Coordinates of C-alpha atoms in Angstrom, one line a residue:
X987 CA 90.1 136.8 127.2
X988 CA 91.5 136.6 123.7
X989 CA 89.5 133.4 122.4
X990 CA 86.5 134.2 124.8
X991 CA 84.2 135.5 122.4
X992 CA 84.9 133.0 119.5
X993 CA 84.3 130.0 121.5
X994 CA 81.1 131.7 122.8
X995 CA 80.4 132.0 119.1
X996 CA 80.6 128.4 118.8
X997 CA 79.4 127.1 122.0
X998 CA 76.3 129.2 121.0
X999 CA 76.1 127.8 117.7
X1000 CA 76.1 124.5 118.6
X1001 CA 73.4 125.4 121.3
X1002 CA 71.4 126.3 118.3
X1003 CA 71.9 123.6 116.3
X1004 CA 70.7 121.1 119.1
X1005 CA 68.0 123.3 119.6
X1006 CA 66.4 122.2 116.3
X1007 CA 67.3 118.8 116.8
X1008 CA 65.1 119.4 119.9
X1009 CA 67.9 118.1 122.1
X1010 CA 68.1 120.6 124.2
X1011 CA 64.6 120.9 125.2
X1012 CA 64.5 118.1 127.3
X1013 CA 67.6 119.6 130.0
X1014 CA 65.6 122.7 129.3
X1015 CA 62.1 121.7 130.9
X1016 CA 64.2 119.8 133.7
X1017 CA 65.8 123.5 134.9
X1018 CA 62.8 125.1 134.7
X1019 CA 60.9 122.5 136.9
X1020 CA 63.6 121.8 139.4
X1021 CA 64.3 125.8 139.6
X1022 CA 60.3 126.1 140.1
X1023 CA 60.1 123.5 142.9
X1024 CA 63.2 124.8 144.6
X1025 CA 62.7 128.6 144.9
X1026 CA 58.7 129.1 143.7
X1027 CA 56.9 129.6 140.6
X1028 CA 57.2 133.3 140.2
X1029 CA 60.6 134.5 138.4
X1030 CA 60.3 138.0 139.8
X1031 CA 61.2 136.0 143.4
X1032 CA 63.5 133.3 141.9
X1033 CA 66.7 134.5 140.1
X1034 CA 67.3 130.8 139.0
X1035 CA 63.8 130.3 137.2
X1036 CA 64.0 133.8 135.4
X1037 CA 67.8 133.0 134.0
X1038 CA 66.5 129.4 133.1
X1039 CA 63.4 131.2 131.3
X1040 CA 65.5 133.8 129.7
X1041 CA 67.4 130.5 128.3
X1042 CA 64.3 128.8 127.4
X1043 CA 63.1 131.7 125.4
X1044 CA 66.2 132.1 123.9
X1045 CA 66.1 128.8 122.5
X1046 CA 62.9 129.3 121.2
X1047 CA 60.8 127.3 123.9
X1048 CA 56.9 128.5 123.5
X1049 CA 55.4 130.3 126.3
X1050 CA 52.9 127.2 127.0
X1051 CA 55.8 124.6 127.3
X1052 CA 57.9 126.7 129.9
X1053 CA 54.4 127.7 131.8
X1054 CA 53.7 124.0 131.5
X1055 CA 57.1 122.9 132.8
X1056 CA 57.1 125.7 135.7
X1057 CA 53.3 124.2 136.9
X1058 CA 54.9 121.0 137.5
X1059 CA 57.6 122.5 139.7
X1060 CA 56.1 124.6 141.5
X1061 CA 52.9 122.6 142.0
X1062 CA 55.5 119.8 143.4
X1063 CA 53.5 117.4 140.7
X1064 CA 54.0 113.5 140.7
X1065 CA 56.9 112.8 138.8
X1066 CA 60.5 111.8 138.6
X1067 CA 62.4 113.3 141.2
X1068 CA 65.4 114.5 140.2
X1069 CA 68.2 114.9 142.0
X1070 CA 71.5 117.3 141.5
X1071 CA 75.0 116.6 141.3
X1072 CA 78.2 117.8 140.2
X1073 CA 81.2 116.0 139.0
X1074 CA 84.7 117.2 138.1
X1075 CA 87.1 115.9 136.1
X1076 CA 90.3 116.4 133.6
X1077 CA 90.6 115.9 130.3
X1078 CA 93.3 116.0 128.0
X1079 CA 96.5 117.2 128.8
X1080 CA 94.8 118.5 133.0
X1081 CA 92.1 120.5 131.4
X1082 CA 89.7 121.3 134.2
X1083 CA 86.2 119.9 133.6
X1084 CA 83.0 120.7 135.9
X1085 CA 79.8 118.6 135.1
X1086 CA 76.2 119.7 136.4
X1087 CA 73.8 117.1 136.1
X1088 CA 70.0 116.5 136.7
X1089 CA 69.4 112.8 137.5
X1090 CA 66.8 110.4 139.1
X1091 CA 69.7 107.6 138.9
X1092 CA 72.9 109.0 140.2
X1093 CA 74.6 105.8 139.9
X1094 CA 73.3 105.6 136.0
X1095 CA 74.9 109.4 135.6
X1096 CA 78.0 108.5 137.2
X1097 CA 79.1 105.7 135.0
X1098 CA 78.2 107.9 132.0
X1099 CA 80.0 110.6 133.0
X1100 CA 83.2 108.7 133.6
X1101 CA 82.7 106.2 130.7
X1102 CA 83.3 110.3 128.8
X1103 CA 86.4 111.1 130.7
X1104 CA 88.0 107.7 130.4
X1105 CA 87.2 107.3 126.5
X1106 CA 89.0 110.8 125.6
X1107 CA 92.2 110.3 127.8
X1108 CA 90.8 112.2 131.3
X1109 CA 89.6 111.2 134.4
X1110 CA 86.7 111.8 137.1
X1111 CA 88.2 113.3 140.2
X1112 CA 86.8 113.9 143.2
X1113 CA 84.5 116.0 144.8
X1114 CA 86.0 119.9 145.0
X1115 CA 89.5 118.9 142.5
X1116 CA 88.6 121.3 140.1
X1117 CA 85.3 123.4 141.8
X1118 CA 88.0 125.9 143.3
X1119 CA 88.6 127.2 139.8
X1120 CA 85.6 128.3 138.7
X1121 CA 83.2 130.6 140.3
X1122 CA 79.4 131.6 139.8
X1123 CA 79.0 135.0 137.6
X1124 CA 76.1 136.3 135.2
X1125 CA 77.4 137.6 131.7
X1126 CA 76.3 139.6 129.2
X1127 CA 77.4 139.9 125.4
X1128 CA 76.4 143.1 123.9
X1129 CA 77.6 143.5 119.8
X1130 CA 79.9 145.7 118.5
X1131 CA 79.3 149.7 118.8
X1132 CA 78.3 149.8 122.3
X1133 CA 80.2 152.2 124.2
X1134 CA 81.2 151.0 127.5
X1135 CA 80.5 154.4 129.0
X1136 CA 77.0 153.5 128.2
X1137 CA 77.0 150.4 129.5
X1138 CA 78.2 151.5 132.7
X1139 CA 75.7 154.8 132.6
X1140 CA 72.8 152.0 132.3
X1141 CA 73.6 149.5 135.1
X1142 CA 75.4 151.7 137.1
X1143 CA 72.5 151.4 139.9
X1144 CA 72.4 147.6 139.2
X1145 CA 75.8 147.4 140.7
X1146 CA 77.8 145.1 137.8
X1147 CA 80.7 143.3 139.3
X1148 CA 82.9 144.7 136.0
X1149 CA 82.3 145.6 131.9
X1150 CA 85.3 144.2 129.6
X1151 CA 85.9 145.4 126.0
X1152 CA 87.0 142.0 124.4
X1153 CA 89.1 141.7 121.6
X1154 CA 86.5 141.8 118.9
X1155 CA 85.5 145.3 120.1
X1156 CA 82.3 143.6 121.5
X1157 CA 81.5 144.1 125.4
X1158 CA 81.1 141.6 128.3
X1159 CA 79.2 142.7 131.4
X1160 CA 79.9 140.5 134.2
X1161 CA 77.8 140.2 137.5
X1162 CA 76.9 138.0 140.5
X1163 CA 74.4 135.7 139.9
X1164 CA 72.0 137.7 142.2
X1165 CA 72.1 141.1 140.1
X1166 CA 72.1 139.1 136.9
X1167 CA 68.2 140.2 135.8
X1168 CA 68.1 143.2 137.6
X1169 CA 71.5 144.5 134.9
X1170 CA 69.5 142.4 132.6
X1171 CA 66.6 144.4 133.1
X1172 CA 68.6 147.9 133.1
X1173 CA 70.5 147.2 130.0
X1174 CA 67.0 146.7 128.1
X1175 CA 65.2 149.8 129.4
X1176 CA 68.4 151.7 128.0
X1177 CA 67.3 149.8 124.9
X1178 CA 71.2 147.8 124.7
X1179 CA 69.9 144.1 124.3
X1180 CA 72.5 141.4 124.8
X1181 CA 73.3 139.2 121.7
X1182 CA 74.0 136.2 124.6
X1183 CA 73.1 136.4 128.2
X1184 CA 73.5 133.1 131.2
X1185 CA 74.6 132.4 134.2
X1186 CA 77.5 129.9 134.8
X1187 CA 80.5 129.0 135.9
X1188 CA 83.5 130.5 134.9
X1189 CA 87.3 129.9 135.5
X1190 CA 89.3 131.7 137.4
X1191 CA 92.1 130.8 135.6
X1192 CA 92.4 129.0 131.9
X1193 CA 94.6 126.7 130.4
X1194 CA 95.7 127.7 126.6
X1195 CA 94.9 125.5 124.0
X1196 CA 97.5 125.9 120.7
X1197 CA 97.3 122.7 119.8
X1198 CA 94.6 121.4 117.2
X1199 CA 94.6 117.8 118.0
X1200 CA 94.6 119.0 121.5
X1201 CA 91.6 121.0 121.0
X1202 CA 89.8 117.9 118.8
X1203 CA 90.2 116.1 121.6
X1204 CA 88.9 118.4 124.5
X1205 CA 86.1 119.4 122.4
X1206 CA 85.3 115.8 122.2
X1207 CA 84.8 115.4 125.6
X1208 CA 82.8 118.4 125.8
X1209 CA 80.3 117.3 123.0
X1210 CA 80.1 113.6 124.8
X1211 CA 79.3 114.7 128.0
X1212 CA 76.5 117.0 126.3
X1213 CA 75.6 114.7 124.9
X1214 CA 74.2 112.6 127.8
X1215 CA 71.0 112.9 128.6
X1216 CA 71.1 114.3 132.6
X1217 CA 73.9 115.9 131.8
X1218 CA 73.1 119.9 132.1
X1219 CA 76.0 122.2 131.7
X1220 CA 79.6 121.8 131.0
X1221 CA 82.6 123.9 132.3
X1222 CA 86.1 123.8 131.5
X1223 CA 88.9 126.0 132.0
X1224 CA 90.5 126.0 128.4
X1225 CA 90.8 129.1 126.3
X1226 CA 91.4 128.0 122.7
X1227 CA 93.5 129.6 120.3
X1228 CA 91.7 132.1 117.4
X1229 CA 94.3 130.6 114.8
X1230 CA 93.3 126.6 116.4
X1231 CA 89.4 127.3 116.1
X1232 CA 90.0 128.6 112.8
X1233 CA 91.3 125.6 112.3
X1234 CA 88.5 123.8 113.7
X1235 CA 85.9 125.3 111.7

């Protein structure tokens, strides 16, 4: 867990960053509508369409764009269909790479997606070569000073899967992706607000990256396959180095 938090840091960051670009609205809207249509327009019933609010808000989406967007969805409105899919790959050096898209063209997606791998040194594998490595979890960063013991005291009844002191004396609370808003929920009344909060994927096991050019280039693929426009969410199983995103930044 050593470079965990940092590369949250920067993963965040970034998120940030395209979020004034306005990038990131457009996957945004696409969650909320596809997670509205799928499990109903009321987040109190749909665990996926309160995380993907939660990440909305977060990214400082108004209130009238995510109603707007969840309307369409659950009203099952004329429009694009979109369809998803998941592709996994390797990048440099057998790094693990999970890709979750939102798409009305697979076959558009597809060739994107592998035009990525193939122009940083990886590779698209096939379906379930790299799924069996990560596995769905809700987590939780709460900031430095919180004591774990009340952490625990707070969620207790919300039944977190575990609570991990990271290096950087901050605390991650981990749980399945079912009891993710009711800890959510649990932590605020105690009044302990997460600095970060999503649901994802999350390796089992990670690769260490020491290597700078190593991580220039896995970071690369990252930021290309963000970069595309149905592409959702990116996994991967590296952890990289304190020292190498020192380096980096």
């Amino acid at each position: 867990m050593a470079g965990h938090s940092k590369w949250a840091n920067i993963k965040h960051r970034k998120a940030a960053q395209d979020a004034k670009r306005g990038k990131i609205f457009t996957k945004l809207i696409r969650e909320l509508t596809v997670a509205a249509r799928q499990g109903g327009g009321e987040p109190a019933d749909n665990p996926r369409l309160r995380a993907a609010i939660d990440k909305a808000l977060a990214n400082n989406m108004t209130k009238d764009t995510i109603q707007r967007a969840v309307d369409r969805g659950a009203g099952n409105s004329d429009g694009d269909e979109m369809e998803e899919c998941v592709y996994e790959g390797y990048g440099p050096e057998g790094v693990a790479v999970l890709v979750e898209c939102l798409t009305d063209n697979r076959n558009r997606t597809v060739s994107d997606v592998r035009h990525a791998f193939n122009k940083c040194g990886g590779n698209l594998g096939t379906s379930g070569s790299v799924a069996f490595m990560f596995h769905q979890q809700g987590r939780l960063d709460l900031p430095a000073g919180v004591s774990e013991e009340s952490v625990i005291e707070a969620t207790l009844e919300a039944e977190p899967e575990d609570v991990v002191a990271l290096d950087d004396d901050t605390l991650e609370v981990i749980t399945s992706p079912g009891a993710y808003s009711e800890v959510k929920d649990a932590l605020a009344a105690a009044g302990l607000e997460p600095e970060r909060s999503e649901v994802g994927l999350f390796p089992e096991t990670t690769t260490p990256i020491t290597d700078v050019e190593l991580a220039r280039r896995v970071i690369r693929l990252i930021d290309l396959l963000e970069d595309l426009d149905d592409v959702q969410n990116v996994y991967t199983n590296a952890e990289f180095d304190d020292d190498v995103l020192d380096q980096l930044d």
